[in-house]
Coordinates of C-alpha atoms and ligand atoms in Angstrom, one line a residue:
X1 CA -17.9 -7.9 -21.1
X2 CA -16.6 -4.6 -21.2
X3 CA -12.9 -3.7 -20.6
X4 CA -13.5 -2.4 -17.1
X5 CA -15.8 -5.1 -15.7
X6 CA -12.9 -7.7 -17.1
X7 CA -10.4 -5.9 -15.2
X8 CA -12.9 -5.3 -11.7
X9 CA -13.2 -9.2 -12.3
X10 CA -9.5 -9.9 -12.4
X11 CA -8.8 -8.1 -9.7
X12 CA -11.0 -10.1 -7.3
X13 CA -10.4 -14.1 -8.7
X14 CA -6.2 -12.8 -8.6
X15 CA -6.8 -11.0 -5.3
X16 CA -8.5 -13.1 -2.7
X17 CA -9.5 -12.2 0.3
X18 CA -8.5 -8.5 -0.5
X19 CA -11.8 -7.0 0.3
X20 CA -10.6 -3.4 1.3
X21 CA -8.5 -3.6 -2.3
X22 CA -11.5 -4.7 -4.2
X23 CA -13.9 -2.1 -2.6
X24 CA -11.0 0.6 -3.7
X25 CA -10.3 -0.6 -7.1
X26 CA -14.0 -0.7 -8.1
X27 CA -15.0 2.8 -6.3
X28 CA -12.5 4.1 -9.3
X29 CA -12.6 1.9 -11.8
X30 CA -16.6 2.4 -12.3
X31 CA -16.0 5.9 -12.0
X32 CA -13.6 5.8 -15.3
X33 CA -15.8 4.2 -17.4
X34 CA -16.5 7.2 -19.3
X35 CA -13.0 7.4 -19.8
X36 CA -12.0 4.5 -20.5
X37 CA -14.6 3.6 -22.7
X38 CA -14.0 6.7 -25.2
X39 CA -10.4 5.0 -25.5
X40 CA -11.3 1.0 -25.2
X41 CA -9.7 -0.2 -28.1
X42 CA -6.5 1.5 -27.4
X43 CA -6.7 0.9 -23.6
X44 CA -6.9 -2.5 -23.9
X45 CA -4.3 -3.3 -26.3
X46 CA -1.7 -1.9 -23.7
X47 CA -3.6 -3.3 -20.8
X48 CA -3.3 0.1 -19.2
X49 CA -5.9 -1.0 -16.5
X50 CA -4.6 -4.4 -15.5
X51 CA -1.2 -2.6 -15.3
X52 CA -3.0 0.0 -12.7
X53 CA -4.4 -2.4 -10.9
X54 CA -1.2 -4.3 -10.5
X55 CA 1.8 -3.3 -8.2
X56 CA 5.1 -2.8 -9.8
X57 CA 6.9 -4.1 -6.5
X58 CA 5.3 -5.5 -3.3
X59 CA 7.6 -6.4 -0.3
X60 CA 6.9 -8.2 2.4
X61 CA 9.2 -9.0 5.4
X62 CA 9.7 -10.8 9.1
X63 CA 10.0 -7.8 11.6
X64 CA 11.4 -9.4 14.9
X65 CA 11.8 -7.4 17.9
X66 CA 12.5 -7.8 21.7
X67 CA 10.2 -6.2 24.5
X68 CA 11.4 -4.8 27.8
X69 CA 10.8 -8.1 29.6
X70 CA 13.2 -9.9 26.6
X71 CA 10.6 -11.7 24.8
X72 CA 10.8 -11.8 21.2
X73 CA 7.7 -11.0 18.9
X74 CA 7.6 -11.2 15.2
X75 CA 5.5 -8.8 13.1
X76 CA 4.8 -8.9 9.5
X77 CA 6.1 -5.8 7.4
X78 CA 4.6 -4.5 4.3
X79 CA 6.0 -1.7 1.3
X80 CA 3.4 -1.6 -1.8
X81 CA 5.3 -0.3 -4.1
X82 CA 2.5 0.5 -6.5
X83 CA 3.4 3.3 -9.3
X84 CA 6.1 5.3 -10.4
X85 CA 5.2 7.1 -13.2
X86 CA 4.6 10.2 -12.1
X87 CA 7.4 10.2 -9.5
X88 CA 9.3 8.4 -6.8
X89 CA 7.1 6.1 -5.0
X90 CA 5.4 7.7 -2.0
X91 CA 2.6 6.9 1.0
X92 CA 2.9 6.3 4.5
X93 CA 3.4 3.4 7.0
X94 CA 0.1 2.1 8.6
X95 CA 0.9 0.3 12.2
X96 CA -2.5 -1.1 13.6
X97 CA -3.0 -5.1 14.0
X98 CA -5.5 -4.8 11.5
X99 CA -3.0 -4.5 8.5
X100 CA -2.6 -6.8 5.7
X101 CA -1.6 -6.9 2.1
X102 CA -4.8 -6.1 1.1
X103 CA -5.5 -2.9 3.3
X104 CA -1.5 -1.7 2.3
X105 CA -2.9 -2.4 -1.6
X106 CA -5.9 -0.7 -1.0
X107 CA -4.1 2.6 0.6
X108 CA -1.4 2.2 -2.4
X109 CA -3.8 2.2 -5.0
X110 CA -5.7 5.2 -3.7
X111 CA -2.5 6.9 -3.7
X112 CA -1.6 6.6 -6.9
X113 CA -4.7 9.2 -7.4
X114 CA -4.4 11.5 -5.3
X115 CA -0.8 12.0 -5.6
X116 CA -1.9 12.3 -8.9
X117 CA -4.1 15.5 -8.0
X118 CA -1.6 17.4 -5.9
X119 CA 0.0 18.3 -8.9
X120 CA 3.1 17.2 -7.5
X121 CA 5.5 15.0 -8.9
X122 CA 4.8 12.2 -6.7
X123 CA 4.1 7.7 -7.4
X124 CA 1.9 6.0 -5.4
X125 CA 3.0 3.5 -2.3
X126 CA 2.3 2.5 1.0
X127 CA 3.7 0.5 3.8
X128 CA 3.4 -0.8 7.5
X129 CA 3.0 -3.7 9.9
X130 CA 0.4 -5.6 12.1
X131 CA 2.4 -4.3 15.4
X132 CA 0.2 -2.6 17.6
X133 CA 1.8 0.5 19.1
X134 CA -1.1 0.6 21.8
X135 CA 0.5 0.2 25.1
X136 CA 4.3 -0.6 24.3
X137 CA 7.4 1.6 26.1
X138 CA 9.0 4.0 23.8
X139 CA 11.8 1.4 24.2
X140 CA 10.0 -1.2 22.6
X141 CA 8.7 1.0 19.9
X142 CA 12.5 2.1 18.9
X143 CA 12.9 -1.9 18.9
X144 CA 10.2 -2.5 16.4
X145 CA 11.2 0.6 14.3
X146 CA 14.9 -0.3 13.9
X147 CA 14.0 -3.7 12.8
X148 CA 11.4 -2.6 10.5
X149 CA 14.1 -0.1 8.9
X150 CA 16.4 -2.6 8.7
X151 CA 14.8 -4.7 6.4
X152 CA 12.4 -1.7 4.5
X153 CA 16.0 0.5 4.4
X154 CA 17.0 -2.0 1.5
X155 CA 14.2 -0.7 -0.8
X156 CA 13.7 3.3 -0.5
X157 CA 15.5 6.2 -0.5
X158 CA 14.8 10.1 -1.7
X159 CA 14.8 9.5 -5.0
X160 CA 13.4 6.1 -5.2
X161 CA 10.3 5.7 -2.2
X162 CA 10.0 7.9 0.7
X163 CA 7.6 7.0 3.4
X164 CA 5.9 8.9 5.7
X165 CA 3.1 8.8 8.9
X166 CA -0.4 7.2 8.9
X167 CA -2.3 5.4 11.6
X168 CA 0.3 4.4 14.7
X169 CA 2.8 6.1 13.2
X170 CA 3.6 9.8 14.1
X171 CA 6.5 11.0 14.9
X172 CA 8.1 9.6 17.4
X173 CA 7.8 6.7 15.3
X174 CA 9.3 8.5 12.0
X175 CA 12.1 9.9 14.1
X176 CA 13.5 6.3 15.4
X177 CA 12.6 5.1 11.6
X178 CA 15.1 7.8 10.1
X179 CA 17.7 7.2 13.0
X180 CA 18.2 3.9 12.0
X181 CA 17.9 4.6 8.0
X182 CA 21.0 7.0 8.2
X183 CA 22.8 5.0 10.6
X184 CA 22.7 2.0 8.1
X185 CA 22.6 3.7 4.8
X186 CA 25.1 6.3 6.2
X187 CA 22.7 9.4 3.9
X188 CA 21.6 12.1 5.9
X189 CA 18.8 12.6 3.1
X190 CA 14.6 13.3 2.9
X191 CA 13.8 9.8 2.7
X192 CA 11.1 10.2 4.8
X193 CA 8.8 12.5 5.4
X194 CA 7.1 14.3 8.7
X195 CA 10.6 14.3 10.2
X196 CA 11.2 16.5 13.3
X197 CA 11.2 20.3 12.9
X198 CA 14.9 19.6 13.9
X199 CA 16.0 17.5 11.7
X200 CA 14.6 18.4 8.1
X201 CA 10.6 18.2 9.0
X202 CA 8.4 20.7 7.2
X203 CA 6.4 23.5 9.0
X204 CA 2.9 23.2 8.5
X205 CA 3.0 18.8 8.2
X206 CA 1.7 18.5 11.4
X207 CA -1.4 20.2 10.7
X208 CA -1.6 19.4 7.0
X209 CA -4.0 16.6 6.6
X210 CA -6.6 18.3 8.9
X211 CA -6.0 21.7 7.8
X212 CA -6.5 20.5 4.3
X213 CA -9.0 19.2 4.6
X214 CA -11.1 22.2 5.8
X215 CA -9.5 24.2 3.1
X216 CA -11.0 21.9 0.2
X217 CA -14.0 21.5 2.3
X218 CA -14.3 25.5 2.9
X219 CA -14.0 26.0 -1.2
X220 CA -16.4 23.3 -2.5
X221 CA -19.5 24.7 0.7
X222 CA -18.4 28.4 -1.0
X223 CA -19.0 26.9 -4.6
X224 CA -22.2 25.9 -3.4
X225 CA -23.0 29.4 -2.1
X226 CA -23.0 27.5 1.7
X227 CA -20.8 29.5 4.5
X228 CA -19.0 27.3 7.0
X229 CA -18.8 29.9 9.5
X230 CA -22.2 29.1 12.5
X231 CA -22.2 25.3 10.7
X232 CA -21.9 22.4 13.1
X233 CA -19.3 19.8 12.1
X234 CA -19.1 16.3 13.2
X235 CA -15.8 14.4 13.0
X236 CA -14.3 11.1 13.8
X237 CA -11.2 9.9 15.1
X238 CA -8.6 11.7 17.6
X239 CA -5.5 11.9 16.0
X240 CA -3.7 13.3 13.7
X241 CA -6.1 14.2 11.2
X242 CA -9.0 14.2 13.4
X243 CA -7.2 16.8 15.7
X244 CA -6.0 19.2 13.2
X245 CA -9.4 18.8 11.1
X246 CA -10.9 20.2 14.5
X247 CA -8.7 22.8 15.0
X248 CA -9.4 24.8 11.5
X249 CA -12.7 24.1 11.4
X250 CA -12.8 26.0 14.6
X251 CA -11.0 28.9 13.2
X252 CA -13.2 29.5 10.1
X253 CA -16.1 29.9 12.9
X254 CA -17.8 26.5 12.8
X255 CA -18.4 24.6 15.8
X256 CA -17.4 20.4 16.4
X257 CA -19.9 18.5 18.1
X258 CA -18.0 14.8 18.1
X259 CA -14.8 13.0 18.1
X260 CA -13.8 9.5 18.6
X261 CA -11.6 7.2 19.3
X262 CA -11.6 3.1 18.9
X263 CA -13.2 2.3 21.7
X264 CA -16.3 5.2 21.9
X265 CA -17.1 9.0 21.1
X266 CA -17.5 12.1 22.7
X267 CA -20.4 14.6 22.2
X268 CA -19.3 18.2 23.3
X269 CA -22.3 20.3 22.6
X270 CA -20.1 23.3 23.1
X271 CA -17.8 22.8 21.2
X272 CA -14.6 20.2 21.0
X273 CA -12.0 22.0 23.4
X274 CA -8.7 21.0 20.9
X275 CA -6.4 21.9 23.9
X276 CA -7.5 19.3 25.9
X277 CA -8.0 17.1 22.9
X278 CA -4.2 17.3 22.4
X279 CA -3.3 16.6 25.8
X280 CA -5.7 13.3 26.0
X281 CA -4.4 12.3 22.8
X282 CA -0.5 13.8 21.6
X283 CA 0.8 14.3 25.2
X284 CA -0.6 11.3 27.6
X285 CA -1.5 9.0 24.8
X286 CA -4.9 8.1 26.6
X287 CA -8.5 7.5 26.0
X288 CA -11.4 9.6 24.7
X289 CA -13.1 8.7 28.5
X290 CA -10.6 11.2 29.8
X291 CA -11.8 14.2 28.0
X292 CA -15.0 14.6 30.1
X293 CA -13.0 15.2 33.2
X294 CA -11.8 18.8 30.8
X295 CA -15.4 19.1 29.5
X296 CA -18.3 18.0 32.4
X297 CA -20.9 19.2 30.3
X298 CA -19.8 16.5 27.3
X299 CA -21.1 12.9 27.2
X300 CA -19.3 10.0 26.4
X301 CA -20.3 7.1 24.9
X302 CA -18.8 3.7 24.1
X303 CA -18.5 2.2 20.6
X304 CA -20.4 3.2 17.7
X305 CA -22.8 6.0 17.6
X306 CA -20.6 9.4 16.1
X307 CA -22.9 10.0 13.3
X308 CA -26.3 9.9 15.2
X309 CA -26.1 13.6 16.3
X310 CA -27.2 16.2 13.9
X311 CA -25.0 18.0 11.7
X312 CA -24.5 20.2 9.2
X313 CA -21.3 18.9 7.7
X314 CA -19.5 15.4 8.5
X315 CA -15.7 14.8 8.5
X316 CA -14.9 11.2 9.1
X317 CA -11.4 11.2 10.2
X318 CA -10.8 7.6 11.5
X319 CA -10.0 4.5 9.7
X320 CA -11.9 2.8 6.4
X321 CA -15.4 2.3 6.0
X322 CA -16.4 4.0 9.6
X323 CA -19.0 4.9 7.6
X324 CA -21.8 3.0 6.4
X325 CA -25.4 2.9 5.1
X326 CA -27.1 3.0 8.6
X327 CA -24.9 6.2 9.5
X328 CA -25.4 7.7 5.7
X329 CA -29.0 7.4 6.0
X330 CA -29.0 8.4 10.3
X331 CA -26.9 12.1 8.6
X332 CA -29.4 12.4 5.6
X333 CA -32.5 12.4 8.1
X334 CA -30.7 14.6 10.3
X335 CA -29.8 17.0 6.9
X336 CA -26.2 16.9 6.9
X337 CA -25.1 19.2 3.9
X338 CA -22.0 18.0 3.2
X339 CA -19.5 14.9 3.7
X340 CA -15.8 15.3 3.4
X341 CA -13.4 12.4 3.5
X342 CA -10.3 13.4 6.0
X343 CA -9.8 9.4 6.6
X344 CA -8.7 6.8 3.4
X345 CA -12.0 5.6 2.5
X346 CA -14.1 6.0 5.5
X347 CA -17.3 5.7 3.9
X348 CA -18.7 2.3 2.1
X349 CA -19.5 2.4 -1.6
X350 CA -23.4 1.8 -0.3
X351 CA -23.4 4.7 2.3
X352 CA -21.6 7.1 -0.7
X353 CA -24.2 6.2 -3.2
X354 CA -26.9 7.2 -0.7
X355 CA -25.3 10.3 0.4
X356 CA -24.7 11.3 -3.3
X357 CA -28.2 10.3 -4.3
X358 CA -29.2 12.4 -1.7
X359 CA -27.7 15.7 -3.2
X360 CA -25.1 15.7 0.0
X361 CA -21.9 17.1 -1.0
X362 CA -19.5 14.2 -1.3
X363 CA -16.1 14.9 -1.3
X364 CA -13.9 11.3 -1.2
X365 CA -10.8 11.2 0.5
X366 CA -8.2 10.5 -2.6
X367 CA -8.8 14.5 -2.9
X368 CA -10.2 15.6 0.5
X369 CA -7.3 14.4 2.4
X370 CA -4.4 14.8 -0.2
X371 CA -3.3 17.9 2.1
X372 CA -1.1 15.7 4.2
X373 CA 0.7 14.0 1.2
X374 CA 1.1 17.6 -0.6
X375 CA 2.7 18.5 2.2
X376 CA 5.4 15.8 2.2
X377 CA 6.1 16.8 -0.9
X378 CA 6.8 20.3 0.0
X379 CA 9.1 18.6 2.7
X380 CA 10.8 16.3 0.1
X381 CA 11.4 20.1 -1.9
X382 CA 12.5 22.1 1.2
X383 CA 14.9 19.1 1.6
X384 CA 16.4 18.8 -1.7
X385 CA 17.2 22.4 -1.5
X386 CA 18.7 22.2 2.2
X387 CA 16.4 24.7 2.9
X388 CA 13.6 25.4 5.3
X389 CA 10.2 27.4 4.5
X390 CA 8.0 29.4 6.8
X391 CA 5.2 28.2 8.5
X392 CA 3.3 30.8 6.5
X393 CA 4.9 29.8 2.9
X394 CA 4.1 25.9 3.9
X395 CA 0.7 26.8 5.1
X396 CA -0.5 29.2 1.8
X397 CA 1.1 26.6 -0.6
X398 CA -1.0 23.6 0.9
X399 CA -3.9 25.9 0.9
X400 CA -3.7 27.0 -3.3
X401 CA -2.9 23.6 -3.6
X402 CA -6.1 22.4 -1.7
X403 CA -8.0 24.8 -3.4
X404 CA -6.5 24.3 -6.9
X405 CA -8.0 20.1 -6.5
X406 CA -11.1 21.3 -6.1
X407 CA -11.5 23.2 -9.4
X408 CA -9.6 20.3 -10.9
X409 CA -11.8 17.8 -9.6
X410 CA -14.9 20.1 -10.5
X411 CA -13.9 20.8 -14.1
X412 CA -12.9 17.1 -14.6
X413 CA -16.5 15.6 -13.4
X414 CA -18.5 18.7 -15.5
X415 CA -16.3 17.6 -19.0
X416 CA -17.9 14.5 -18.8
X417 CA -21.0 15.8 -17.6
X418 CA -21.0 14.9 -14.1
X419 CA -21.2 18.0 -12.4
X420 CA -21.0 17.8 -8.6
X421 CA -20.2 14.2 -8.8
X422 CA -16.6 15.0 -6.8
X423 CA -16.1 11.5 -6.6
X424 CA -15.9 11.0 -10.1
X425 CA -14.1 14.2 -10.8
X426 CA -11.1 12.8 -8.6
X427 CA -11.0 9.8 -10.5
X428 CA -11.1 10.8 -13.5
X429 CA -8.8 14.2 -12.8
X430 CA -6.3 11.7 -11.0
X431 CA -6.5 8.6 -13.4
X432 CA -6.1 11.3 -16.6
X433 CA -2.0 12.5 -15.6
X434 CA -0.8 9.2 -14.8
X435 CA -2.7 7.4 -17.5
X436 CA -0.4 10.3 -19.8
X437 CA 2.1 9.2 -18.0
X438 CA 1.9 5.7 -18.3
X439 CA 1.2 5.2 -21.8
X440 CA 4.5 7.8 -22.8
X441 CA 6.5 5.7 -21.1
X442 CA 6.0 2.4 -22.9
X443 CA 5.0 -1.1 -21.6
X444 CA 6.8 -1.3 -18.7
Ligands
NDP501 P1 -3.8 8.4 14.0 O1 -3.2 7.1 14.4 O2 -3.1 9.6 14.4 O3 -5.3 8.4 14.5 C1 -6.2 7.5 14.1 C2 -7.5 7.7 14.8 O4 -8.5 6.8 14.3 C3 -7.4 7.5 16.3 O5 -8.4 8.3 17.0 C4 -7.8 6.0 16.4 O6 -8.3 5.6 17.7 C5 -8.9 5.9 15.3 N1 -9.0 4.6 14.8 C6 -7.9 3.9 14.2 N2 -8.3 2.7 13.8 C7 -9.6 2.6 14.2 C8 -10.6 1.6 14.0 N3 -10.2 0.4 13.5 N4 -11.8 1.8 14.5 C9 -12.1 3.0 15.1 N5 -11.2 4.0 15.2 C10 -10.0 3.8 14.8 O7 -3.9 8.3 12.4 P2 -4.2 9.5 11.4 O8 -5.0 10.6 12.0 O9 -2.9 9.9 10.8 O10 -5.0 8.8 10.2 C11 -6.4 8.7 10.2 C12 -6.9 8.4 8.8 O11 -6.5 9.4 7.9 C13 -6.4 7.1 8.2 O12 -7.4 6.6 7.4 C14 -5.2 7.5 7.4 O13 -4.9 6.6 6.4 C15 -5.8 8.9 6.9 N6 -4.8 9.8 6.4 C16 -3.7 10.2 7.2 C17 -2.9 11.2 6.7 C18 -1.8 11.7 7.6 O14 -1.1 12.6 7.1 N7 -1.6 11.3 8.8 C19 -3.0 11.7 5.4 C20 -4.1 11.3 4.6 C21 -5.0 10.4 5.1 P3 -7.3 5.1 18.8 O15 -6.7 6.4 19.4 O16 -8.2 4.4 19.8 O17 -6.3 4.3 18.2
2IT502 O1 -2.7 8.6 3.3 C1 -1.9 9.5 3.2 O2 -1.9 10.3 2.2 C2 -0.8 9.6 4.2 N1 -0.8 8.8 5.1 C3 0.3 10.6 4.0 C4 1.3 10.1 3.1 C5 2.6 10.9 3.0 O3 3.5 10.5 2.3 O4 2.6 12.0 3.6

């Protein structure tokens, strides 16, 4: 058997039940066999993969907290502390009931990645909890996020693993989350990132993921001779990448049919009004039903069903595989151009075969959304310097930066001659740094 079906093989009999892990750890590892096969010999002899494919810490703790009628409720919490070395561990904190070790392992493994292709001197981690923030007072909230701090406040710090944001957790939740980190720890210091503009947040990591994504997006359609501007976009999700994804996509002149939420989608076929978008979703916290009383002329429909309009370019922007074969073959026959990844792993290895075999543009998410992350490491640099950047400086840094993993990812999947196999390219692009890394640094 070779060395990388051994390891894909490991990882599921040592793993159980981690589906979302497996599906992540197999999208890459097949990817490398190029690579790792010109190397096997030496590869395997320092077990380089199974040490990938293994976390170098994984915490897991009781969260207990009180609600405003004085009833106690115990969530589970979760830090993956998966690779350091490139840099300090780094990822965000997923609250959704859905979360369990094997989604925080599959989010800290993709990490690892597309830290890697920022450039940036940034590990691989991720965090979170089963609490669902849907429906809870900003009182309880703060109850739940000191609690989680106290415990997860034992294990990170600026220089050693600095969360950030992900799904349920923006920031009002990173706010109360820092609160109690320096009131314990007594360190006024960037251990996490997406902080308030007030207190050591970066300008521009609001908008980052989103705007990121349109920037890579924007540079792979232009090395493909396609122009954005008059193409029709279709995105899922409604929050903070979804929104912001939107919002530039708009300004380079192309127009957004969809969005979603978990419970249905919106068609606009004049165009997604983000003003109102933000109000439904950043300032009332409410459902996608609201947003036809801003846009009659938009339809709303409940559950599944975003990808059945036709598009030019799709930008899922919700949650993991939202995307599957059914919708990959509904946008092929509908002759989407171009698929870009703004969620972690939104699409199912099926549906990005089909789209690939299809000659879509496929960009996956480890480099398609790496905008956000980038951007918390500018904030993790603004902070070390106690120093703040223009919106501007944030904004053209992220955008080089976006545009600077797209060549790499490019280059890296034509060496090996796999041109406009993106997927591959980010694999390979990310796996080759810390793999440098790794095998400098001795078994450890
Ligand atoms: P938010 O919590 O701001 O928004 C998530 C959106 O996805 C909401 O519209 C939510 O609907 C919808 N959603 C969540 N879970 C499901 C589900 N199970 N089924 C259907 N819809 C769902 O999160 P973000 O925008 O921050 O994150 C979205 C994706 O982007 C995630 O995959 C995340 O890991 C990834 N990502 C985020 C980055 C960031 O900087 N925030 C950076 C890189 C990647 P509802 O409103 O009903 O909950
Ligand atoms: O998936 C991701 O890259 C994030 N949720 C952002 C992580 C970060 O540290 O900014």
């Amino acid at each position: 058997m070779s060395y990388v079906d051994e390891v894909i093989k490991q990882v599921i009999d040592q793993n159980p039940m981690e589906y979302e892990f497996h599906q992540a750890v197999k999208e890459v590892l097949e990817s490398l066999r190029p690579v790792i096969e010109k190397n096997e010999e030496k590869y395997r002899r320092e077990a380089l993969l199974e040490r990938l494919v293994n976390p170098e810490r994984q915490i897991k703790f009781r969260v207990p907290w009180i609600d405003d009628n004085g009833q106690v409720h115990i969530n589970t919490g979760y830090r993956v502390q998966f690779n350091s070395a490139i840099g300090p561990y780094k990822g965000g904190l997923r609250l959704h009931p859905s979360v369990n070790l094997g989604i925080i392992k599959f989010l800290g493994f993709e990490q690892i990645f597309k830290n890697s292709l920022t450039g940036l001197p940034i590990g691989g981690g991720k965090g979170g909890s089963d609490f669902n923030p849907k429906g809870k007072s900003d009182r309880e909230i703060m109850s739940f996020c000191q609690s989680f701090m106290t415990e997860l406040c034992k294990y990170i710090g600026a220089d050693t693993d600095i969360p950030a944001g992900d799904i349920g957790t923006g920031s009002r939740e990173i706010g109360f989350l820092f609160g109690q980190y320096k009131r314990i720890r007594s360190l006024f210091e960037g251990v996490l990132t997406g902080k308030g503009l007030s207190y050591g947040g970066s300008l521009a990591r609001t908008e980052a993921t989103g705007y990121g994504l349109l920037y890579i997006t924007d540079e792979m359609l232009k090395c493909n001779g396609i122009d954005i501007a008059g193409k029709t976009v279709s995105v899922s999700g409604s929050g903070n990448v979804a929104i912001y994804a939107i919002e530039m996509a708009e300004k380079l002149g192309a127009k957004v049919i969809t969005a979603s939420d978990s419970t249905g989608w919106v068609y606009d076929p004049d165009g997604i009004d983000v003003a109102a978008l933000k109000e439904i979703k950043e300032v009332n916290r409410a459902r996608l039903t609201e947003y036809k009383k801003y846009r009659p002329n938009s339809e709303y429909h409940e559950g599944k069903g975003v990808w059945s309009k036709k598009t030019d370019i799709a930008l899922p922007c919700a949650t993991q595989n939202e995307l599957d074969l059914e919708d990959a073959r509904m946008l092929v026959d509908n002759g989407v151009i171009a698929v870009a990844e703004g969620a972690n792993m939104p699409t199912t290895l099926d549906a990005t075969e089909h789209l690939q075999k299809s000659g879509v543009l496929f960009l996956p998410g480890k480099a398609a959304n790496a905008g956000g992350v980038a951007t918390s490491a500018l904030e993790m640099s603004q902070n070390s310097e106690r120093y703040s950047w223009s919106f501007d400086k944030a904004n053209s840094t992220l955008k080089n930066i976006m545009i600077d993993i797209f060549h790499n990812i490019d280059d890296a999947a034509s060496r090996y001659g796999l041109e406009k196999d993106y997927v591959a390219g980010a694999n390979i692009a990310g796996f080759e740094k810390v793999a440098d890394a790794m095998m400098a640094q001795g078994i450890v």
